[in-house]
PDB file of C-alpha atoms in Angstrom:
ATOM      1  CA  UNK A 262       0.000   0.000   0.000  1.00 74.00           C
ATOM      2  CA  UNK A 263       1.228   3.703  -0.843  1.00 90.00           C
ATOM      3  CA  UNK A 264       2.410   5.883   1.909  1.00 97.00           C
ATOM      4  CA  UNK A 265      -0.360   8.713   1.794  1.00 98.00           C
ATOM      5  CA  UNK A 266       1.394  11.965   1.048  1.00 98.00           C
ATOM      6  CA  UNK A 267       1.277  15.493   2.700  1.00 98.00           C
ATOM      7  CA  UNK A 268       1.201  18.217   0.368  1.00 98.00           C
ATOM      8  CA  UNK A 269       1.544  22.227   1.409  1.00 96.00           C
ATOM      9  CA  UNK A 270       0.344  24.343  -1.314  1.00 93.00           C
ATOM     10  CA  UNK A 271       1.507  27.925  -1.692  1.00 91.00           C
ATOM     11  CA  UNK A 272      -0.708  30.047  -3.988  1.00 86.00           C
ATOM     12  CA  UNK A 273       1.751  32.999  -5.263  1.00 87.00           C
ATOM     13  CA  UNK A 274       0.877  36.468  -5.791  1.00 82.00           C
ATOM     14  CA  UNK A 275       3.144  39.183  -7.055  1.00 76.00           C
ATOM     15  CA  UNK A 276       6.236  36.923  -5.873  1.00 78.00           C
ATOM     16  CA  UNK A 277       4.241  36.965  -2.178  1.00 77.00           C
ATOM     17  CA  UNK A 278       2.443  33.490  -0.667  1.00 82.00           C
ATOM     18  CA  UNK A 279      -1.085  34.267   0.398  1.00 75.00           C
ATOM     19  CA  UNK A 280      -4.151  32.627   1.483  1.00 64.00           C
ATOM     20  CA  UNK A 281      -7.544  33.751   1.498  1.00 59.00           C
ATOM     21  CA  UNK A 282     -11.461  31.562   1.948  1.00 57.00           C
ATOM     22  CA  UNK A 283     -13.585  30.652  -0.516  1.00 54.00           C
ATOM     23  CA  UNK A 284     -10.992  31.672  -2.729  1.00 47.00           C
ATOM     24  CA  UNK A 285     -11.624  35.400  -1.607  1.00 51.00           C
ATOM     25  CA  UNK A 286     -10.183  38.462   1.314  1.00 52.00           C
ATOM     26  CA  UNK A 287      -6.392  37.233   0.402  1.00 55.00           C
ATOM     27  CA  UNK A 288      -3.531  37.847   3.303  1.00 57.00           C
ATOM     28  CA  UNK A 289      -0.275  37.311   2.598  1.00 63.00           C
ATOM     29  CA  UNK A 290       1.585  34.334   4.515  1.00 63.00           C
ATOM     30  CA  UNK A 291       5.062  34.515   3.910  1.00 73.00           C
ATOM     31  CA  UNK A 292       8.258  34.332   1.334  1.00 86.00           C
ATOM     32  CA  UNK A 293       7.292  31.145  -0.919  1.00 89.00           C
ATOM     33  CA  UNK A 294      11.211  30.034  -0.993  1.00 92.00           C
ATOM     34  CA  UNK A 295      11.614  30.463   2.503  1.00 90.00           C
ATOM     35  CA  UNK A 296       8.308  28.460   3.443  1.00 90.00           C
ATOM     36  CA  UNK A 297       8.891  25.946   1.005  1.00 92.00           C
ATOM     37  CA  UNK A 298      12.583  25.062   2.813  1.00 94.00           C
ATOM     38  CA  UNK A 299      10.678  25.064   5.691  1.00 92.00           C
ATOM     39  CA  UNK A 300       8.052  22.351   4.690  1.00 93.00           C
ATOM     40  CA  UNK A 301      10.948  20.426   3.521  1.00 94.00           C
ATOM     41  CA  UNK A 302      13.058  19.769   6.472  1.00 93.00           C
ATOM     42  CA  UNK A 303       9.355  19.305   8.709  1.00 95.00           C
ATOM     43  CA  UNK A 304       9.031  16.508   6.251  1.00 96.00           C
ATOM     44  CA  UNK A 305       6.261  16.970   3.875  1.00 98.00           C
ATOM     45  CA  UNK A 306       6.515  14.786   0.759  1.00 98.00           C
ATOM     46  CA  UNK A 307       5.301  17.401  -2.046  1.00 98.00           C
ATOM     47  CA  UNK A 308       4.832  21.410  -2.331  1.00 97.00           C
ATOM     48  CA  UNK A 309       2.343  22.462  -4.853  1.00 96.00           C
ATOM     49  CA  UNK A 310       3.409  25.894  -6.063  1.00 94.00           C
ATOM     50  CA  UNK A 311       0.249  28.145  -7.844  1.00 88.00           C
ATOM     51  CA  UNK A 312       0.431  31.683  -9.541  1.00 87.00           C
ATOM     52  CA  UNK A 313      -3.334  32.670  -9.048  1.00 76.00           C
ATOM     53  CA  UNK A 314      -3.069  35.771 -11.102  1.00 71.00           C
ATOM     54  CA  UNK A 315      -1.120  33.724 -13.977  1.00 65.00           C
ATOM     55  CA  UNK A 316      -0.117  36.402 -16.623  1.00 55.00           C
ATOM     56  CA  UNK A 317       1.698  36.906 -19.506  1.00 54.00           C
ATOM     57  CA  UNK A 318       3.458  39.690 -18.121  1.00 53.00           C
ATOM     58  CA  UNK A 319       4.010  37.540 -14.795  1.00 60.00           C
ATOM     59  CA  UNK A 320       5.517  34.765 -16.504  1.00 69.00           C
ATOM     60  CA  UNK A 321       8.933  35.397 -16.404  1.00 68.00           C
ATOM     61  CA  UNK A 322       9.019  36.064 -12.693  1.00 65.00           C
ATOM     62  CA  UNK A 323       7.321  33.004 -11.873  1.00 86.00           C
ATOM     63  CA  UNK A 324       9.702  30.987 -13.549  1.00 89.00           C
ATOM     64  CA  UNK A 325      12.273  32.755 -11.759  1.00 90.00           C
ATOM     65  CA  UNK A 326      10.789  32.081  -8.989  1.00 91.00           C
ATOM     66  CA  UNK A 327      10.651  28.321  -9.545  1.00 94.00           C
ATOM     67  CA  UNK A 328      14.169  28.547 -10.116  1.00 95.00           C
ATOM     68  CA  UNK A 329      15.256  29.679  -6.617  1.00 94.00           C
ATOM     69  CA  UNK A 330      12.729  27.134  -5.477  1.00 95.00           C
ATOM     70  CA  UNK A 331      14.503  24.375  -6.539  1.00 96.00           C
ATOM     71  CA  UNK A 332      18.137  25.411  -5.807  1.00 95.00           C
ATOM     72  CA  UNK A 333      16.658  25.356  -2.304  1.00 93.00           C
ATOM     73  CA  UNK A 334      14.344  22.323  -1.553  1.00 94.00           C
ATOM     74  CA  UNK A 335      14.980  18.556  -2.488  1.00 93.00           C
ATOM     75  CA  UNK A 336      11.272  17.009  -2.452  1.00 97.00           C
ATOM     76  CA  UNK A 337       9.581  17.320  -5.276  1.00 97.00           C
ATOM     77  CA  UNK A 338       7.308  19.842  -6.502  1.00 98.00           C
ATOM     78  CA  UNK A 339       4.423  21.052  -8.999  1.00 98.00           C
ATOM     79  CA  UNK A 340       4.145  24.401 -10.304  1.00 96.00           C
ATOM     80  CA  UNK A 341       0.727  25.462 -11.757  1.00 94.00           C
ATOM     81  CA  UNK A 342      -0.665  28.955 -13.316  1.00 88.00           C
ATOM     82  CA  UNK A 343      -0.653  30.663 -16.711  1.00 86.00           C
ATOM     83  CA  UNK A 344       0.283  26.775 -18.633  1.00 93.00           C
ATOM     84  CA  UNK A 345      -1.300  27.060 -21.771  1.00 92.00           C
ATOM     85  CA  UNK A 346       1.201  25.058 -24.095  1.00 94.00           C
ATOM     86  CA  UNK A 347       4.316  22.693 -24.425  1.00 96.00           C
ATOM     87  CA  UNK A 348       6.281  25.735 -24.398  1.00 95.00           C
ATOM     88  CA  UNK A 349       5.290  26.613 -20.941  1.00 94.00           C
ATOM     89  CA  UNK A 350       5.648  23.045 -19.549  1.00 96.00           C
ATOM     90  CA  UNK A 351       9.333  23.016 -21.159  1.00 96.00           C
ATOM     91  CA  UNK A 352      10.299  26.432 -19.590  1.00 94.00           C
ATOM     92  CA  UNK A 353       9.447  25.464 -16.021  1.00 95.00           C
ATOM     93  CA  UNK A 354      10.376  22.083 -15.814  1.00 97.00           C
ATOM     94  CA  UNK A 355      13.646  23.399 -17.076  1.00 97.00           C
ATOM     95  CA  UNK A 356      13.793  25.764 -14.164  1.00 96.00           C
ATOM     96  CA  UNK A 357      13.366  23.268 -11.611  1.00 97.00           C
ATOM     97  CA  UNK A 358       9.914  21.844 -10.728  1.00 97.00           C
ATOM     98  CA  UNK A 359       9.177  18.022 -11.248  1.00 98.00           C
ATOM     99  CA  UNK A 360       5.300  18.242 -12.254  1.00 98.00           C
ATOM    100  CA  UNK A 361       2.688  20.865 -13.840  1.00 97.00           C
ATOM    101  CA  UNK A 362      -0.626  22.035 -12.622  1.00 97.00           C
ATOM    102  CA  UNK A 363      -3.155  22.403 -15.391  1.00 96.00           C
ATOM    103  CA  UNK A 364      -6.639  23.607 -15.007  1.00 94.00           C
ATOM    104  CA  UNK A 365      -8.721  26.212 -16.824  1.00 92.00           C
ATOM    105  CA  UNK A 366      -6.363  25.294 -19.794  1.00 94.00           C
ATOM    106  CA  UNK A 367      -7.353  22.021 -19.966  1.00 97.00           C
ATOM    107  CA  UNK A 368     -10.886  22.773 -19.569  1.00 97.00           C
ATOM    108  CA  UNK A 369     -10.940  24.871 -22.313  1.00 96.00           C
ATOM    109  CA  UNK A 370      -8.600  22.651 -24.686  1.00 98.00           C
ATOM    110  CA  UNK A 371      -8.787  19.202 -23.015  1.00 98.00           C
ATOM    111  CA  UNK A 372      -5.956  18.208 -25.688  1.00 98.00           C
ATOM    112  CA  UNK A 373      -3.546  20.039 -23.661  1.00 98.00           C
ATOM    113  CA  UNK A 374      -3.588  16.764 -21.193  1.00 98.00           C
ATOM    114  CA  UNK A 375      -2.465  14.464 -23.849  1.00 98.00           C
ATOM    115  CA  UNK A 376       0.172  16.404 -25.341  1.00 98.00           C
ATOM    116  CA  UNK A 377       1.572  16.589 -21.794  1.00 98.00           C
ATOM    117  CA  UNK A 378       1.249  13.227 -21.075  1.00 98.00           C
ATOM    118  CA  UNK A 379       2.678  12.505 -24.619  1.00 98.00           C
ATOM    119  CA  UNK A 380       5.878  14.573 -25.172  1.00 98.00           C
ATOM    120  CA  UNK A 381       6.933  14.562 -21.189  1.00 98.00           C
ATOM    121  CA  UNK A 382       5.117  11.833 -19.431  1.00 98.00           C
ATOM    122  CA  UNK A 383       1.713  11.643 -17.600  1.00 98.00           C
ATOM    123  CA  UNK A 384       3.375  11.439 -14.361  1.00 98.00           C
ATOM    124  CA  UNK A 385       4.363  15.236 -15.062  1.00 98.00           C
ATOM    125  CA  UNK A 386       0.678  16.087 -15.551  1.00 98.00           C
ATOM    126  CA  UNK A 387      -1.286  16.907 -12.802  1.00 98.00           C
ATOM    127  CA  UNK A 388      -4.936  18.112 -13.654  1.00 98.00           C
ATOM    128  CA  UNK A 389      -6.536  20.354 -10.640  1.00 97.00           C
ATOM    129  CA  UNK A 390      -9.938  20.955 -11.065  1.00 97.00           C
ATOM    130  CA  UNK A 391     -11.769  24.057  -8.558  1.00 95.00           C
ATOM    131  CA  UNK A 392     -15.895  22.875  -8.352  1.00 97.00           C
ATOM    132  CA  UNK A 393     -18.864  23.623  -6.307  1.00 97.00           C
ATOM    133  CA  UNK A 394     -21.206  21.644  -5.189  1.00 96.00           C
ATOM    134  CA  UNK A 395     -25.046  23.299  -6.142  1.00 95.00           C
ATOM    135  CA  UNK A 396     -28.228  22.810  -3.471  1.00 93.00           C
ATOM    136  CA  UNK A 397     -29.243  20.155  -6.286  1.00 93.00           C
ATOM    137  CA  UNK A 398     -26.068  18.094  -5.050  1.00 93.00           C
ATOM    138  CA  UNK A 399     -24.340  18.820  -8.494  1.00 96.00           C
ATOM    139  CA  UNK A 400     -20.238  19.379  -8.885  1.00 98.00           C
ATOM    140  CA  UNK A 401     -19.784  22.186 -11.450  1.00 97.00           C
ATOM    141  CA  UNK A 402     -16.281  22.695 -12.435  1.00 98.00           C
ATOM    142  CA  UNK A 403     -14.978  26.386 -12.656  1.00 95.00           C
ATOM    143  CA  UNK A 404     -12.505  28.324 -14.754  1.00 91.00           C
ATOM    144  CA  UNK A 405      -9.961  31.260 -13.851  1.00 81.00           C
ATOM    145  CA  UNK A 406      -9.491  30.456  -9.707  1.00 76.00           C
ATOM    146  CA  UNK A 407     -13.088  30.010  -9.292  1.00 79.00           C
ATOM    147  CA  UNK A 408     -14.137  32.883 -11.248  1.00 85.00           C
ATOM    148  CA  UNK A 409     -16.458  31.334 -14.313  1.00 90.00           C
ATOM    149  CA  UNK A 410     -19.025  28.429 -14.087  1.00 93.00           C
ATOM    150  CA  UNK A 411     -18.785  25.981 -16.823  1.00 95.00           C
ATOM    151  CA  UNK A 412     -21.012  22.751 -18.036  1.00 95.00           C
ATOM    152  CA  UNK A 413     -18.681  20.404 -16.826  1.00 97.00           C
ATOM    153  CA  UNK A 414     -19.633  18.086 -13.943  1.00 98.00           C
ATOM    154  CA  UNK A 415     -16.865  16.945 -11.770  1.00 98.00           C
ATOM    155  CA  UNK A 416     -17.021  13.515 -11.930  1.00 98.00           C
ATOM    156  CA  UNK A 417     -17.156  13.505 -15.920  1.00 98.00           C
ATOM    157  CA  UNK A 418     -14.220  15.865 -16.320  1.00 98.00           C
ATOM    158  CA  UNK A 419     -11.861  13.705 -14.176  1.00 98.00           C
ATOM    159  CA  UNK A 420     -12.612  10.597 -15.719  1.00 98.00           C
ATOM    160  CA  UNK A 421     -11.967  12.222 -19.483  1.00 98.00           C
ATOM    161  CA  UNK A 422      -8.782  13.787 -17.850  1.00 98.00           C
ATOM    162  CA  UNK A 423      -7.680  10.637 -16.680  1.00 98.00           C
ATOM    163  CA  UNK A 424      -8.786   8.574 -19.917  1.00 98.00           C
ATOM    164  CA  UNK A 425      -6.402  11.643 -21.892  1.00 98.00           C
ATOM    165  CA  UNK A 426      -3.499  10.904 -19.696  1.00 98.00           C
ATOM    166  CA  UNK A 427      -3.028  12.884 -16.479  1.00 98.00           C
ATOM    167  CA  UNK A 428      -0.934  11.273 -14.124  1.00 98.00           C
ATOM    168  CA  UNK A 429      -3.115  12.785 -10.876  1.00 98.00           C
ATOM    169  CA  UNK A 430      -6.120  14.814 -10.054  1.00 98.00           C
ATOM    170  CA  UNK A 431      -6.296  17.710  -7.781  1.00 98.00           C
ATOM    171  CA  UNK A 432      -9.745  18.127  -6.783  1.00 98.00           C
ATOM    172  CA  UNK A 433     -10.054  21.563  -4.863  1.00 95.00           C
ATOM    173  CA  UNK A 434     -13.570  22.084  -3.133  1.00 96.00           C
ATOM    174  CA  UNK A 435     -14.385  25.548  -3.372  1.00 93.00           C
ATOM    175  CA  UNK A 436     -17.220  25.312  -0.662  1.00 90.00           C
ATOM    176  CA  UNK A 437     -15.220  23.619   1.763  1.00 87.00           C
ATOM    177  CA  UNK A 438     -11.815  25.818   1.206  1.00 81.00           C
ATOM    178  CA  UNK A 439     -10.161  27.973   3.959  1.00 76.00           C
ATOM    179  CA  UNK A 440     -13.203  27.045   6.062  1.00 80.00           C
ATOM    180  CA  UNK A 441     -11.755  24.243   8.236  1.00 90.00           C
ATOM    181  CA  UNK A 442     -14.643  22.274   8.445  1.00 94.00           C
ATOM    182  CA  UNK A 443     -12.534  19.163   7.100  1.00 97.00           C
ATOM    183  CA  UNK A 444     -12.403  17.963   3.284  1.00 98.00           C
ATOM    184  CA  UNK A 445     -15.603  16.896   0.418  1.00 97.00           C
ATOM    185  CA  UNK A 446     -15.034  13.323   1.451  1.00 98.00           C
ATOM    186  CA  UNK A 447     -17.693  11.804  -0.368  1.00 98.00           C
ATOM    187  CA  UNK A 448     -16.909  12.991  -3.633  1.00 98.00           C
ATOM    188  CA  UNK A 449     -13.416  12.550  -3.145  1.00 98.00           C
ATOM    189  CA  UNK A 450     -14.163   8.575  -2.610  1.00 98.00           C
ATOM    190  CA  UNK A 451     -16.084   8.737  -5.423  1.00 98.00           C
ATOM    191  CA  UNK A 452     -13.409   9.555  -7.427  1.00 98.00           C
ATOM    192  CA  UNK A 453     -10.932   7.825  -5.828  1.00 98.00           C
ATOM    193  CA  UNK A 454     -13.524   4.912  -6.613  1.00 98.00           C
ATOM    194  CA  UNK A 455     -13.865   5.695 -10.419  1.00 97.00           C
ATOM    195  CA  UNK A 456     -10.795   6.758 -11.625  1.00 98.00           C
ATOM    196  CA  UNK A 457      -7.536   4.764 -12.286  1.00 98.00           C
ATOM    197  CA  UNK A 458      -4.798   8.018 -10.660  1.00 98.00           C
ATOM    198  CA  UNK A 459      -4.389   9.051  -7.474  1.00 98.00           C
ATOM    199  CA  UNK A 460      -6.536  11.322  -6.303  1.00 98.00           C
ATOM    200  CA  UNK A 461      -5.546  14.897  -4.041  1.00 98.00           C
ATOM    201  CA  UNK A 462      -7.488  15.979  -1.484  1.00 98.00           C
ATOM    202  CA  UNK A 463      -7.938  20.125  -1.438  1.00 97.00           C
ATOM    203  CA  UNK A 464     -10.114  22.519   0.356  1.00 94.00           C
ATOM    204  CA  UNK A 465     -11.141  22.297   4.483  1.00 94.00           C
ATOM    205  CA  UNK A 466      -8.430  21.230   6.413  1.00 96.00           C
ATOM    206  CA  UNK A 467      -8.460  22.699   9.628  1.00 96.00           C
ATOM    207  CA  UNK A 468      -7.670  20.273  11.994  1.00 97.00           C
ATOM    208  CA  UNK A 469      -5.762  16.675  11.955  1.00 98.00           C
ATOM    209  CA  UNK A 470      -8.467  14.627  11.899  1.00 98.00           C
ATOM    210  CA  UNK A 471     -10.036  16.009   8.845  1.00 98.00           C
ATOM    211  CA  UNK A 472      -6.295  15.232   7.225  1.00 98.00           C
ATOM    212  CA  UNK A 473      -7.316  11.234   8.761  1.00 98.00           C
ATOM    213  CA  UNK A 474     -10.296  11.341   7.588  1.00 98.00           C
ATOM    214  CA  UNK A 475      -9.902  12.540   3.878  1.00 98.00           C
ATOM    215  CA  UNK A 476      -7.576   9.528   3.998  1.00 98.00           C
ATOM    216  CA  UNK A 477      -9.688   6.528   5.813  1.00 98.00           C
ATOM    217  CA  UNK A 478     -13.133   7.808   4.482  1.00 98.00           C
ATOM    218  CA  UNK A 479     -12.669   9.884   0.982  1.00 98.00           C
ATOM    219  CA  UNK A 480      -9.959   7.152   0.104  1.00 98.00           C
ATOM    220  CA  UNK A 481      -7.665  10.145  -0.514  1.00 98.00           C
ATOM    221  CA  UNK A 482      -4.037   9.431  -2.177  1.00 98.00           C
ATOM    222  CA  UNK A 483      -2.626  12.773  -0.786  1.00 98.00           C
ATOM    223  CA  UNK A 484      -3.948  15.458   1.142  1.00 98.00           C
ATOM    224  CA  UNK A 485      -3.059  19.257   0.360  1.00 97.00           C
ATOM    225  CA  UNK A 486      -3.590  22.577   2.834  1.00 95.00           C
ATOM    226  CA  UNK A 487      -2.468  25.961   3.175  1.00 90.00           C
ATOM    227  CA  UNK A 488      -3.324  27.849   6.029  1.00 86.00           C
ATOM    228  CA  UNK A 489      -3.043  25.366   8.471  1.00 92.00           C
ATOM    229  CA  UNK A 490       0.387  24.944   7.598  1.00 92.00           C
ATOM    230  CA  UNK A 491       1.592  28.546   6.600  1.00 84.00           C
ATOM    231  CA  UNK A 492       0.514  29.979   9.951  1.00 83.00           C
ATOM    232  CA  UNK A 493       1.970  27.424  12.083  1.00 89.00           C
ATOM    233  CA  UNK A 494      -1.494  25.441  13.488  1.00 94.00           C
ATOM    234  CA  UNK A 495      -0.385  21.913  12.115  1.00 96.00           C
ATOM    235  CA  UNK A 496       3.232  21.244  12.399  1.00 96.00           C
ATOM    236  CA  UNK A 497       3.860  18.772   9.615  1.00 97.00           C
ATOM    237  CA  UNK A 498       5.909  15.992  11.766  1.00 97.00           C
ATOM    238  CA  UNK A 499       3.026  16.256  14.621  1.00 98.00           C
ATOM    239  CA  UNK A 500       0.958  15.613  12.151  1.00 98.00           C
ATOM    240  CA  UNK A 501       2.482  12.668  10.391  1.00 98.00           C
ATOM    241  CA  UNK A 502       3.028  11.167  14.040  1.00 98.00           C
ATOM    242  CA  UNK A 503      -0.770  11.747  14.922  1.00 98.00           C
ATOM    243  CA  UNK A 504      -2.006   9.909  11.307  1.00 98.00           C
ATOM    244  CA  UNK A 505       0.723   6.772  12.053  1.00 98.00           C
ATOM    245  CA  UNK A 506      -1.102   6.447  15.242  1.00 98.00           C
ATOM    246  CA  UNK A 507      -4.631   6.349  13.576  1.00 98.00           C
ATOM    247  CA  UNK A 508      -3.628   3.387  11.452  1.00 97.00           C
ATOM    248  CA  UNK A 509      -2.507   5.921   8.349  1.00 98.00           C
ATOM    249  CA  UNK A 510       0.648   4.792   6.011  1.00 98.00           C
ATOM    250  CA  UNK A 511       2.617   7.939   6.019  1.00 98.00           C
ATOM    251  CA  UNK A 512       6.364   8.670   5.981  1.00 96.00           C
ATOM    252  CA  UNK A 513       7.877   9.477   8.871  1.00 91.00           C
TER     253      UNK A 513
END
């Protein structure tokens, strides 16, 4: 059985980490670089690294960014924001990070997963998909951090993302994230159910049980957080200590 994976995730703004709920009222949380040596030696097993505001103009400093990243940490991590084409994949796996975050890209050019997969491997492709769960019970995917509403149910886009070659899915809650009311555990064992990929738990950790739970009860592969981490409320080794414990494969 795979050790279940921890996985800090730093959303980057003008060069700054921040943090906000419900995807909203953003504070910053630190120096990514700095936060991401600090994850390392508490012994996560991943950093997922997002520019929110993704531009063209931004692109250059990003990858700078992921440069300095990886002169300073040795666990591996994905970089997501602004990855529209090969090009982009090229330029910032050259700079340093070991897997890609697609998302409204791929939405709006599904193809995009398959030339990944193709030309560099699907285990570089990571497909994150933001959706909200409607009072009907339905899981509409969104575009541009949570911004647009598309067609797309959950459950349907993962499995085509998965049949096209991703190598995992980042599912990101938006009704359960920066609340700390604990992860969408049911539709995260659905998926973990249905598709073939490991599946990433994101959105509503707040405490270490939910971090158990998203693992026990939504069959979770990994389990991703922010704030929890960046301002110091889960240390990462208490935490891998406290899910050995509960019966949980992790690395210790």
């Amino acid at each position: 059985m795979l050790a279940k994976r921890i996985i800090p995730c730093l959303d980057i703004k003008n060069g700054t980490t921040v943090k906000g709920i419900n995807f909203v009222n953003l504070r910053e949380a630190g120096d990514p670089v700095e936060l991401g040596k600090s994850y390392s030696l508490q012994g996560a097993d991943e950093l997922v690294y997002l520019d929110i505001t993704a531009s063209h103009e931004g692109r250059k400093t990003f990858t700078d960014l992921v440069g300095r990243i990886a002169r300073e940490i040795n666990i591996p991590f994905t970089v997501g924001g602004g990855i529209n084409e090969l090009s982009d994949v090229e330029r910032l796996l050259t700079a340093g990070a070991d897997k890609v975050s697609v998302n409204s890209s791929a939405l709006r050019r599904p193809e995009l997963i398959d030339e990944i997969s193709s030309h560099f491997g699907s285990q570089v492709c990571v497909v994150a998909i933001d959706a909200h769960k409607d009072n009907k019970g339905r899981w509409t995917c969104y575009l541009n951090g949570g911004r647009i509403a598309t067609d797309r149910d959950l459950f349907d886009w993962a499995l085509e993302a998965n049949q096209r070659g991703a190598g995992e899915i980042l599912f990101t809650s938006m009704n359960h994230d920066g609340v700390k009311t604990g992860y969408a555990n049911s539709a995260l064992r659905r998926l973990s159910e249905t598709l073939t990929i490991p599946v990433i738990a994101s959105g509503g950790a707040g405490t270490m049980e939910h971090f158990r739970d998203t693992f026990i009860d939504g069959k979770s592969d990994a389990a991703l957080a922010a704030s929890v981490f960046h301002f110091g409320e889960i240390p990462i080794g208490d935490l891998k200590r406290y899910l050995k414990d509960e019966g949980v494969n992790v690395r210790i």
